[in-house]
Coordinates of C-alpha atoms in Angstrom, one line a residue:
M1 CA 74.4 29.2 21.7
I2 CA 76.0 31.7 19.0
D3 CA 76.8 27.9 16.9
T4 CA 73.2 27.0 18.2
L5 CA 71.6 29.9 15.7
F6 CA 73.9 29.7 12.6
A7 CA 73.6 25.7 12.6
G8 CA 69.6 27.5 12.4
L9 CA 70.5 29.8 10.6
I10 CA 71.8 26.7 8.0
H11 CA 68.7 24.7 8.2
G12 CA 66.1 27.4 8.0
S13 CA 67.9 28.6 4.5
V14 CA 67.1 25.0 3.5
Y15 CA 63.6 25.4 4.3
A16 CA 63.1 28.5 3.0
L17 CA 64.4 27.3 -0.7
V18 CA 61.6 24.7 -1.0
A19 CA 59.4 27.1 0.7
V20 CA 59.5 29.5 -1.7
G21 CA 59.0 26.5 -4.0
M22 CA 55.7 25.8 -2.2
S23 CA 54.7 29.9 -1.9
L24 CA 55.4 30.2 -5.8
I25 CA 53.3 27.5 -7.1
F26 CA 50.4 27.6 -4.4
G27 CA 50.2 31.4 -5.6
V28 CA 50.1 30.6 -9.3
T29 CA 48.0 27.5 -9.3
N30 CA 46.2 27.6 -6.3
V31 CA 48.2 24.2 -5.1
A32 CA 49.8 23.2 -1.9
N33 CA 52.4 21.0 -3.1
F34 CA 53.0 17.9 -1.3
A35 CA 55.0 16.7 -3.0
Q36 CA 57.9 19.0 -3.1
G37 CA 60.1 17.2 -0.6
S38 CA 60.2 14.2 -2.8
L39 CA 61.7 16.9 -4.8
V40 CA 64.6 17.0 -2.3
A41 CA 64.8 13.4 -2.1
V42 CA 65.0 13.4 -5.9
G43 CA 67.8 15.9 -6.0
M44 CA 70.1 14.8 -2.9
M45 CA 69.7 11.4 -4.7
V46 CA 70.7 12.5 -8.0
A47 CA 74.0 14.0 -6.7
W48 CA 74.6 11.0 -4.5
W49 CA 74.7 9.1 -7.8
L50 CA 76.6 11.7 -9.5
G51 CA 79.2 12.3 -6.6
T52 CA 79.9 8.9 -5.8
S53 CA 79.6 6.6 -9.4
L54 CA 80.9 9.4 -11.8
G55 CA 82.9 11.6 -9.9
W56 CA 81.2 15.0 -11.1
G57 CA 82.0 18.3 -9.3
I58 CA 79.6 20.6 -7.6
V59 CA 78.9 22.9 -10.6
P60 CA 78.3 19.9 -12.7
T61 CA 76.0 18.3 -10.5
I62 CA 74.2 20.9 -9.5
L63 CA 73.2 21.6 -13.5
A64 CA 72.5 18.1 -13.7
V65 CA 69.8 18.2 -10.8
I66 CA 68.0 21.2 -12.4
V67 CA 67.4 19.2 -15.6
V68 CA 66.5 16.3 -14.0
T69 CA 64.2 18.3 -11.7
G70 CA 62.8 21.2 -13.5
L71 CA 61.8 18.2 -15.5
L72 CA 59.9 15.8 -13.0
G73 CA 57.9 19.4 -11.8
L74 CA 57.0 20.3 -15.6
I75 CA 55.7 16.5 -16.4
M76 CA 53.2 16.6 -12.7
N77 CA 52.3 19.9 -13.9
V78 CA 51.1 18.4 -17.3
A79 CA 50.5 15.0 -16.6
V80 CA 48.5 15.0 -12.7
I81 CA 47.6 18.7 -12.4
S82 CA 46.9 20.7 -15.1
P83 CA 44.0 17.8 -15.9
L84 CA 42.4 18.2 -12.7
E85 CA 41.5 21.7 -13.4
G86 CA 38.2 23.2 -12.6
R87 CA 37.5 20.6 -10.0
K88 CA 37.6 20.5 -6.7
P89 CA 41.3 22.0 -5.9
I90 CA 41.1 19.0 -2.6
A91 CA 42.0 17.0 -5.5
A92 CA 45.1 18.8 -7.0
L93 CA 45.9 18.4 -4.2
L94 CA 45.9 14.8 -2.8
A95 CA 47.1 14.4 -6.8
T96 CA 50.6 15.9 -4.9
I97 CA 50.3 13.5 -2.3
G98 CA 50.5 10.4 -5.0
V99 CA 52.7 12.0 -7.0
G100 CA 54.7 12.4 -3.5
Q101 CA 54.6 8.9 -2.9
V102 CA 55.1 7.5 -6.1
L103 CA 58.4 9.7 -6.1
D104 CA 59.5 8.8 -3.1
N105 CA 59.4 4.6 -3.1
G106 CA 60.5 4.8 -6.7
L107 CA 63.8 6.2 -5.2
Q108 CA 63.8 4.2 -3.0
I109 CA 63.3 0.5 -5.9
I110 CA 66.1 2.8 -7.6
F111 CA 68.9 3.2 -4.9
G112 CA 68.1 0.8 -2.4
P113 CA 66.6 2.2 1.4
Q114 CA 70.0 2.1 2.6
T115 CA 71.8 4.9 4.3
R116 CA 74.0 6.1 3.2
P117 CA 78.1 8.8 2.9
F118 CA 77.0 11.5 1.1
P119 CA 79.8 12.9 -1.2
K120 CA 82.6 15.8 -0.5
L121 CA 80.8 17.6 -3.7
L122 CA 82.4 20.6 -0.4
P123 CA 84.3 20.6 2.2
T124 CA 82.4 21.0 5.4
Y125 CA 83.9 22.1 8.4
N126 CA 86.7 23.0 6.6
L127 CA 86.2 26.7 8.5
Q128 CA 86.3 28.3 11.5
A129 CA 85.0 31.1 12.9
F130 CA 83.9 33.1 16.4
G131 CA 85.1 29.3 18.1
I132 CA 82.0 28.3 15.0
R133 CA 83.0 25.3 13.0
F134 CA 81.2 25.5 9.6
G135 CA 82.0 24.4 6.3
T136 CA 82.7 25.9 2.1
S137 CA 79.6 23.7 2.2
D138 CA 77.5 26.2 4.5
V139 CA 79.0 29.5 2.7
V140 CA 78.2 28.6 -0.5
M141 CA 74.7 26.9 0.7
V142 CA 74.2 31.1 2.7
I143 CA 75.0 32.3 -0.8
F144 CA 73.0 30.7 -3.1
A145 CA 69.9 31.2 -0.8
I146 CA 69.9 34.7 -1.2
V147 CA 71.9 35.3 -4.6
S148 CA 68.2 32.2 -5.4
M149 CA 66.0 34.9 -3.4
L150 CA 66.9 38.3 -4.5
G151 CA 67.2 36.3 -8.2
L152 CA 63.8 35.1 -8.0
W153 CA 62.6 39.2 -6.4
A154 CA 63.8 40.6 -9.7
F155 CA 62.6 37.9 -12.5
L156 CA 58.9 38.2 -10.3
K157 CA 59.7 41.3 -10.5
F158 CA 60.9 43.3 -13.6
G159 CA 60.9 40.1 -16.0
K160 CA 58.3 39.6 -18.6
S161 CA 57.8 35.8 -17.7
G162 CA 58.1 37.4 -14.2
Q163 CA 55.6 39.6 -14.5
A164 CA 53.7 36.4 -16.1
I165 CA 53.0 34.9 -12.8
R166 CA 52.0 37.3 -10.4
A167 CA 49.4 38.8 -13.0
T168 CA 48.2 34.8 -13.3
S169 CA 48.4 34.5 -9.1
Q170 CA 46.2 37.1 -8.6
D171 CA 43.5 37.1 -11.6
P172 CA 44.1 33.7 -13.9
D173 CA 41.0 34.6 -15.9
A174 CA 41.7 38.4 -16.3
A175 CA 45.6 37.0 -17.4
R176 CA 43.8 34.7 -20.0
Q177 CA 41.6 37.9 -20.8
M178 CA 45.1 39.7 -21.4
G179 CA 46.7 37.6 -23.8
I180 CA 48.7 35.3 -21.1
P181 CA 49.5 31.3 -21.4
V182 CA 48.4 31.0 -18.1
K183 CA 49.2 26.8 -18.7
S184 CA 52.2 28.3 -20.3
I185 CA 53.1 30.6 -16.7
R186 CA 51.3 27.5 -15.0
N187 CA 53.9 24.9 -16.3
L188 CA 57.0 27.2 -15.2
S189 CA 55.5 28.2 -11.8
F190 CA 56.0 24.2 -11.3
V191 CA 59.4 23.9 -12.9
I192 CA 60.7 26.9 -10.7
G193 CA 59.8 26.0 -8.0
A194 CA 60.6 21.7 -8.2
V195 CA 64.5 22.8 -9.2
L196 CA 64.4 24.6 -6.0
A197 CA 64.0 21.5 -4.8
G198 CA 66.3 19.4 -6.1
I199 CA 69.3 22.3 -5.9
S200 CA 68.2 22.7 -1.5
G201 CA 68.8 18.6 -1.3
I202 CA 71.9 18.9 -2.5
F203 CA 73.1 21.2 0.4
V204 CA 71.0 18.9 2.6
G205 CA 72.7 16.0 1.8
L206 CA 76.2 17.8 2.5
F207 CA 75.1 19.2 5.8
N208 CA 73.7 16.5 6.9
A209 CA 76.6 13.8 5.5
N210 CA 73.9 10.9 6.0
I211 CA 71.1 10.6 3.7
N212 CA 68.8 7.7 2.5
P213 CA 65.8 8.2 -0.3
M214 CA 63.0 9.0 2.5
N215 CA 65.1 11.5 3.7
G216 CA 62.7 14.5 1.6
G217 CA 59.2 13.8 3.8
T218 CA 60.7 15.6 6.7
I219 CA 62.1 18.0 5.5
G220 CA 59.1 18.9 3.0
M221 CA 56.6 18.7 5.7
T222 CA 58.7 21.2 7.6
A223 CA 59.2 23.8 4.7
F224 CA 55.5 23.4 4.2
V225 CA 55.3 24.7 7.9
A226 CA 57.3 27.4 7.2
A227 CA 55.9 28.5 4.0
T228 CA 52.3 28.4 6.0
I229 CA 54.0 30.5 8.9
G230 CA 55.7 33.5 6.5
G231 CA 51.9 33.4 4.0
L232 CA 51.0 31.0 1.4
G233 CA 51.4 32.9 -1.8
S234 CA 54.4 35.1 -0.2
I235 CA 57.7 34.5 -1.8
P236 CA 60.0 37.1 1.1
G237 CA 56.8 35.7 3.6
A238 CA 58.4 31.5 2.9
V239 CA 62.0 33.0 3.7
V240 CA 61.6 34.5 6.5
G241 CA 59.4 31.0 7.5
G242 CA 62.2 28.7 7.3
L243 CA 65.2 31.2 8.7
V244 CA 62.1 31.5 11.6
L245 CA 61.7 28.2 11.8
G246 CA 65.1 27.6 11.8
V247 CA 65.6 29.6 14.8
V248 CA 63.2 28.0 16.6
E249 CA 63.6 24.5 16.3
A250 CA 67.6 24.8 16.4
L251 CA 67.1 26.8 19.5
G252 CA 64.0 24.6 20.9
I253 CA 65.8 20.7 20.4
S254 CA 69.6 22.9 21.9
W255 CA 67.6 23.1 25.5
L256 CA 64.4 20.4 25.0
G257 CA 66.2 17.8 23.6
D258 CA 65.1 15.6 19.7
G259 CA 62.7 14.5 20.8
A260 CA 60.8 18.0 21.6
H261 CA 61.6 18.4 17.3
D262 CA 58.4 17.8 15.6
L263 CA 56.4 19.8 19.2
I264 CA 57.8 22.8 18.1
T265 CA 57.6 22.9 14.3
F266 CA 53.9 21.7 14.4
G267 CA 53.6 23.9 18.1
A268 CA 54.3 27.3 16.3
L269 CA 52.2 26.3 13.4
L270 CA 49.2 26.4 16.3
I271 CA 50.2 29.3 17.2
I272 CA 50.8 31.7 14.2
L273 CA 47.4 30.4 13.0
I274 CA 45.2 30.9 15.1
V275 CA 47.2 34.3 16.1
R276 CA 47.8 35.5 12.5
P277 CA 46.4 32.5 10.1
Q278 CA 47.4 34.4 7.1
G279 CA 51.0 34.4 8.2
L280 CA 53.6 37.1 9.5
L281 CA 53.6 38.3 5.9
G282 CA 50.8 36.8 3.6
K283 CA 47.8 39.6 2.8
N284 CA 44.9 39.1 4.8
T285 CA 41.9 38.5 2.4
D286 CA 39.4 36.4 2.7
V287 CA 39.5 33.4 0.9
R288 CA 37.0 32.0 -1.0
T289 CA 37.9 29.1 -3.1
E290 CA 39.9 27.3 -1.0
P291 CA 42.3 24.5 -1.6
L292 CA 42.1 22.1 1.4
T293 CA 38.3 21.6 1.6
G294 CA 35.2 20.6 -0.4
T295 CA 34.9 17.1 -1.1
F296 CA 33.9 15.2 -4.5
L297 CA 30.1 16.0 -2.9
G298 CA 29.5 17.6 -6.4
G299 CA 30.6 15.1 -8.7
G300 CA 29.5 11.7 -7.2
R301 CA 26.7 9.7 -4.8
P302 CA 27.8 7.3 -2.3
I303 CA 26.1 4.1 -3.7
S304 CA 23.6 2.5 -1.1
L305 CA 22.5 -1.0 -1.3
P306 CA 19.2 -2.5 0.5
W307 CA 18.6 -3.8 4.1
W308 CA 19.3 -7.2 3.7
G309 CA 22.0 -6.6 0.9
N310 CA 24.0 -5.0 4.1
L311 CA 22.7 -7.9 6.1
A312 CA 23.5 -10.7 3.6
L313 CA 27.8 -8.7 3.6
A314 CA 27.7 -7.9 7.3
V315 CA 26.6 -12.1 7.1
L316 CA 29.8 -13.4 4.5
A317 CA 32.0 -10.9 6.8
L318 CA 32.2 -12.5 10.3
A319 CA 31.8 -16.0 8.7
T320 CA 35.5 -15.1 7.3
P321 CA 37.5 -15.7 10.0
F322 CA 35.9 -19.0 10.6
F323 CA 37.5 -20.2 6.8
F324 CA 40.4 -17.8 6.7
S325 CA 44.4 -19.5 8.1
D326 CA 45.8 -17.4 10.0
Y327 CA 48.0 -15.3 6.9
L328 CA 44.8 -14.1 5.8
S329 CA 43.2 -13.4 9.3
G330 CA 46.7 -11.0 10.2
V331 CA 45.1 -9.5 6.8
G332 CA 42.2 -9.2 7.4
T333 CA 42.6 -7.2 11.2
Q334 CA 44.7 -4.9 9.3
I335 CA 41.9 -3.9 6.7
A336 CA 39.3 -3.9 9.6
I337 CA 41.0 -1.7 11.8
Y338 CA 41.9 1.6 8.9
A339 CA 38.3 1.2 8.0
I340 CA 36.9 1.4 11.4
A341 CA 39.3 4.6 11.2
A342 CA 38.5 5.5 7.7
V343 CA 35.0 5.0 8.1
G344 CA 34.3 7.6 11.0
L345 CA 36.6 9.8 8.5
T346 CA 33.9 9.9 5.5
L347 CA 31.8 12.4 8.5
I348 CA 33.6 14.7 8.6
S349 CA 36.0 14.7 5.4
G350 CA 33.0 13.5 3.3
S351 CA 30.2 14.3 5.1
A352 CA 31.2 18.5 6.6
G353 CA 33.8 18.6 3.8
Q354 CA 36.9 19.5 5.8
T355 CA 39.8 17.7 4.8
I356 CA 41.7 16.1 7.8
L357 CA 45.5 15.2 7.3
G358 CA 45.8 14.2 11.1
M359 CA 44.7 11.4 12.1
A360 CA 47.1 9.7 12.8
G361 CA 46.7 12.0 16.0
P362 CA 43.8 10.5 16.9
F363 CA 44.6 7.1 16.5
A364 CA 48.4 7.3 18.8
V365 CA 46.0 8.6 21.9
G366 CA 43.5 5.7 21.3
A367 CA 46.7 3.3 21.3
Y368 CA 48.3 4.6 24.1
T369 CA 45.0 5.2 26.0
S370 CA 43.7 1.8 26.2
A371 CA 47.1 0.0 26.2
I372 CA 48.0 2.5 29.9
L373 CA 44.6 1.3 30.9
T374 CA 45.0 -2.1 30.4
T375 CA 49.1 -2.6 31.8
R376 CA 48.9 0.2 34.0
L377 CA 45.7 0.7 36.0
D378 CA 44.5 -3.6 35.2
W379 CA 41.2 -2.2 33.5
P380 CA 39.0 -4.9 31.4
F381 CA 39.6 -4.7 27.8
L382 CA 36.3 -3.3 26.6
L383 CA 36.5 -0.8 29.0
A384 CA 39.8 0.9 27.6
L385 CA 38.3 0.5 24.8
L386 CA 35.3 2.5 25.3
A387 CA 37.8 5.5 27.1
A388 CA 40.7 5.2 23.9
G389 CA 37.8 6.4 21.4
V390 CA 36.7 8.9 24.3
V391 CA 40.2 9.7 25.2
A392 CA 41.1 9.9 21.6
A393 CA 37.9 13.0 20.7
I394 CA 38.5 15.1 23.9
A395 CA 42.1 15.7 23.1
A396 CA 41.1 16.1 19.7
S397 CA 38.5 18.9 20.8
I398 CA 40.8 20.1 23.0
L399 CA 43.6 20.7 20.9
T400 CA 41.1 22.2 17.6
F401 CA 39.0 24.6 19.6
P402 CA 40.7 27.0 19.5
V403 CA 41.2 26.9 15.0
W404 CA 37.4 26.2 13.7
K405 CA 37.7 30.1 13.9
L406 CA 39.8 29.4 11.1
S407 CA 38.3 28.3 7.2
G408 CA 38.9 25.9 4.5
H409 CA 42.6 24.9 3.9
Y410 CA 44.2 26.8 7.5
V411 CA 42.0 23.9 9.1
A412 CA 43.4 21.3 7.0
I413 CA 46.8 22.2 7.5
A414 CA 46.1 23.0 11.4
T415 CA 45.0 19.3 11.4
I416 CA 48.7 18.4 10.4
G417 CA 50.1 20.2 13.1
V418 CA 47.3 18.6 15.7
G419 CA 48.4 15.2 15.2
S420 CA 51.9 15.9 15.2
V421 CA 51.8 18.0 18.5
M422 CA 49.8 14.3 19.7
V423 CA 51.9 12.1 18.7
A424 CA 55.4 14.3 20.2
I425 CA 53.5 15.3 23.7
I426 CA 53.5 11.1 23.6
R427 CA 57.2 11.1 22.9
L428 CA 57.6 13.6 25.9
A429 CA 55.9 12.4 28.4
E430 CA 58.1 9.8 29.4
P431 CA 56.8 8.7 32.8
L432 CA 53.4 7.5 31.1
T433 CA 54.5 6.4 27.9
K434 CA 58.0 5.4 27.9
G435 CA 58.4 7.6 25.4
S436 CA 60.4 6.5 22.2
L437 CA 60.8 3.2 24.0
G438 CA 57.3 2.5 23.9
I439 CA 54.2 0.3 25.9
Q440 CA 55.4 -3.7 25.9
G441 CA 54.0 -6.3 26.8
I442 CA 50.2 -5.0 26.0
P443 CA 48.0 -7.9 26.4
F444 CA 45.7 -9.4 24.4
A445 CA 41.9 -8.3 23.7
N446 CA 39.8 -10.2 26.9
V447 CA 35.7 -10.0 26.2
F448 CA 33.9 -11.9 28.7
G449 CA 36.7 -14.1 30.4
Q450 CA 37.8 -15.3 26.6
V451 CA 41.4 -13.9 25.4
L452 CA 41.9 -13.0 22.0
Y453 CA 45.0 -14.9 21.2
T454 CA 45.3 -16.2 17.8
Q455 CA 44.6 -13.9 14.5
Q456 CA 41.3 -15.3 13.6
M457 CA 39.7 -14.2 17.4
M458 CA 40.9 -11.2 16.7
Y459 CA 39.8 -10.5 13.0
L460 CA 36.5 -11.3 14.1
L461 CA 36.1 -8.8 17.2
D462 CA 37.4 -6.1 14.6
L463 CA 35.1 -7.0 12.4
V464 CA 32.1 -6.8 14.7
V465 CA 33.7 -3.6 15.4
L466 CA 34.1 -2.3 12.0
I467 CA 30.3 -3.4 11.8
L468 CA 28.9 -1.2 15.1
A469 CA 30.9 1.2 13.4
L470 CA 28.8 1.1 10.2
V471 CA 26.2 1.2 11.6
V472 CA 26.6 4.0 13.5
V473 CA 28.2 6.3 10.8
S474 CA 24.7 5.4 8.8
R475 CA 23.0 6.4 11.2
I476 CA 24.5 9.8 11.9
R477 CA 24.1 9.9 7.5
A478 CA 20.6 9.8 8.1
S479 CA 19.7 11.3 10.9
H480 CA 18.9 15.5 10.7
L481 CA 22.3 15.5 12.1
G482 CA 23.7 13.9 8.9
R483 CA 22.0 16.7 6.8
V484 CA 23.4 19.4 8.6
F485 CA 26.6 18.0 8.2
E486 CA 26.3 17.3 4.6
A487 CA 24.6 20.9 3.9
V488 CA 27.8 22.5 5.6
G489 CA 30.3 20.3 3.4
S490 CA 27.7 21.2 0.3
D491 CA 28.1 24.7 0.9
Q492 CA 29.3 26.4 3.8
E493 CA 28.3 29.4 3.1
A494 CA 24.8 29.3 3.0
S495 CA 24.7 27.0 5.6
E496 CA 25.4 29.9 7.7
A497 CA 23.6 32.0 6.0
I498 CA 20.2 30.0 7.7
A499 CA 22.1 30.2 11.2
I500 CA 24.6 26.8 10.9
R501 CA 27.1 27.2 12.8
T502 CA 29.5 25.9 10.5
G503 CA 32.5 25.8 12.4
A504 CA 30.7 24.0 15.4
Y505 CA 29.0 21.3 13.4
K506 CA 32.9 20.8 12.3
A507 CA 34.1 19.6 14.8
L508 CA 31.9 18.0 16.1
A509 CA 31.7 15.6 13.2
Y510 CA 36.0 16.0 13.4
A511 CA 35.0 15.0 17.3
I512 CA 33.1 11.8 16.8
A513 CA 36.3 10.6 13.3
A514 CA 38.4 10.7 16.2
F515 CA 36.5 8.2 18.9
F516 CA 36.0 6.0 15.7
A517 CA 39.9 6.5 15.0
G518 CA 41.3 5.9 19.0
L519 CA 38.9 2.5 18.9
A520 CA 41.4 1.8 16.0
G521 CA 44.0 2.9 17.8
S522 CA 43.6 -0.1 20.5
L523 CA 42.5 -2.6 18.4
L524 CA 45.9 -2.0 17.2
A525 CA 47.6 -2.1 20.3
H526 CA 46.5 -5.3 21.9
Q527 CA 47.3 -6.9 18.3
Y528 CA 50.1 -5.8 18.3
T529 CA 51.3 -6.1 21.5
Y530 CA 53.4 -3.0 21.1
I531 CA 53.3 0.3 20.7
D532 CA 55.6 3.3 19.9
P533 CA 54.8 6.9 18.6
T534 CA 57.2 6.5 15.6
I535 CA 53.9 3.7 14.0
F536 CA 51.7 7.1 13.9
N537 CA 53.7 8.8 11.7
S538 CA 52.5 11.2 8.6
N539 CA 52.0 8.2 6.7
M540 CA 49.5 7.0 8.4
S541 CA 47.5 9.7 8.4
L542 CA 47.7 10.0 4.2
L543 CA 46.6 6.6 4.2
I544 CA 43.4 6.8 6.1
L545 CA 42.4 9.6 3.6
T546 CA 43.6 7.7 0.4
I547 CA 41.5 5.1 1.3
I548 CA 38.5 7.3 1.2
V549 CA 39.1 8.8 -1.7
M550 CA 40.3 5.7 -3.2
G551 CA 36.0 4.1 -2.2
G552 CA 33.9 7.1 -2.1
M553 CA 34.5 9.8 0.4
N554 CA 31.5 10.6 1.5
S555 CA 30.6 6.5 1.7
P556 CA 30.8 4.4 4.5
L557 CA 30.8 1.5 2.8
G558 CA 32.9 2.9 0.4
A559 CA 35.9 2.8 3.3
V560 CA 36.0 -0.4 3.7
L561 CA 36.1 -1.2 -0.1
G562 CA 39.6 1.5 0.0
S563 CA 41.0 -0.3 3.0
I564 CA 40.5 -3.8 1.3
I565 CA 42.6 -2.3 -1.7
L566 CA 45.0 -0.6 -0.4
I567 CA 46.0 -2.4 2.9
G568 CA 45.3 -6.1 1.8
G569 CA 45.4 -5.5 -2.3
P570 CA 49.2 -5.1 -1.7
E571 CA 49.5 -8.5 -0.2
L572 CA 49.5 -10.0 -3.3
L573 CA 52.7 -8.1 -4.0
R574 CA 54.7 -9.1 -1.0
F575 CA 57.2 -10.7 -3.3
V576 CA 57.8 -6.9 -4.1
P577 CA 57.6 -5.0 -1.2
D578 CA 59.0 -1.9 -2.6
A579 CA 56.9 -1.9 -5.8
R580 CA 53.9 -2.2 -3.1
I581 CA 54.6 0.8 -1.3
L582 CA 54.8 2.3 -4.9
A583 CA 50.8 0.9 -5.7
Y584 CA 49.7 3.3 -2.8
G585 CA 50.0 6.7 -5.2
V586 CA 49.7 5.3 -8.3
L587 CA 46.7 4.2 -7.1
L588 CA 45.6 7.6 -5.8
V589 CA 46.4 9.7 -8.9
L590 CA 44.8 7.2 -11.2
I591 CA 41.4 6.7 -9.1
I592 CA 41.3 11.7 -8.5
L593 CA 41.8 11.6 -12.6
F594 CA 39.8 8.9 -13.7
R595 CA 37.0 8.4 -11.0
P596 CA 37.3 11.3 -8.2
Q597 CA 33.7 10.0 -6.9
G598 CA 35.4 6.9 -5.6
L599 CA 35.1 3.6 -6.8
F600 CA 31.4 2.7 -4.2
A601 CA 30.2 6.0 -5.4
R602 CA 28.7 7.3 -8.8
K603 CA 28.4 10.4 -10.6
A604 CA 25.6 12.8 -9.8

């Protein structure tokens, strides 16, 4: 038990370092920086290269990491975040997701994706006390974390720049009137946050012993959970949240096994959001400007085509399977499947104005529902397809039921937890889902006695489902219900003033989106014929969200265009696979900076 608690405190110290940077940035800029975990990976990989290739020691390595990550934090704010000032806060959030993708995949291109041993910059497992073996690296990390927290506290309380940071976080406009250089203060906040993330990457490498460039994503997401548990914007809360989460994870995994990691982490997130949404030490204030809510509705309207234009596009799309090769049809199935999920998402994240960051969860539920029904109960495919959508909608609605009483960014954060909890439950339900082994032997789709065993046949089926999804969503948007969704998204407070139950309508929009995600998951399962929980990760959720941002958040046809670009376009770069993944992040940042209304939308 003691060794478990010790390991939890060590991990918690890392989470706290990263979470403090997140909370600092959030408090000053109202931006949830999802690139923070990528900066952890930058610090880790820079330290690996300096320690192995140049043989540098711990002190010069830390100094070099401070310079590199601090510079990256400054560039991120100056080049990406500052130009978005005055726009909907969701724009900056999505931009940090794009920057994170660029950093993650840039590290893979530079250093290679393989796992490698981290250099022994400090001794590990060379000390013992109370029957616990630990290393000098663990002691240094804990001391460094404590000193960093105390130093940051003293800087913010007594330092002139620190006091300016606090003033800016409380009221940027008033800070400007008092002569505080708000832009410079925001730059400083990003630099401090990036440096803390980079230094924590060194200790992550020492603690884990083996690393790869993608390790930072998991640390970053967990640290974001820690910051939320402690209270976004609260520095002491970030420390407490990191330590608490580290200990809870360690104890939970020791009792339930590694497979329960996500359930423990994101289950704790959901519990704290429902019981105390402002976090353990966060201020209970009524925040009106929410960083993870709102759409680009103020900047654009979807482009509408005449009925004959829609009909022509549908006929043209249905004709492509008869002319495409196996390879092109295979690409087409992926485009259509992701487009189906994205089309549904336009109702909640576009029309209703609530960003959803966990669509991989309903996607996974739909895939597993269809796979189980067809392999174990011998259900016909079409019935299993419909059941996949219904079960995904019901599961999503049940898990988010207590969440809709929250507002703004708390709902969006909760959807991260809901999506991850769904996949974690699938992983743990081994008697039904076979856990991490996945389900094999999923049959090809069978429609009215015809087995769809070729890529062209499956592509045609996916197109039919996509067209039906477009018709249904378009009809909803044109109906009274759709107008209510848009009213909620355009001005939630005004909608509530005329007795519209905004939470109930957002819940309905989310259930519809989850239904279409479930359909997409079913189609994916029967195309792959094998699924496992690793397929349905946070990257899938971010990709679906990126698709609608690119096409136009409230444009169903734009979602199809976004899927063509993000799923089909990178196939043109198959000879450089790392570069095509890098393109996702670059495209996302460019769209947000230069065409925030999306490609298939016009400026209002």
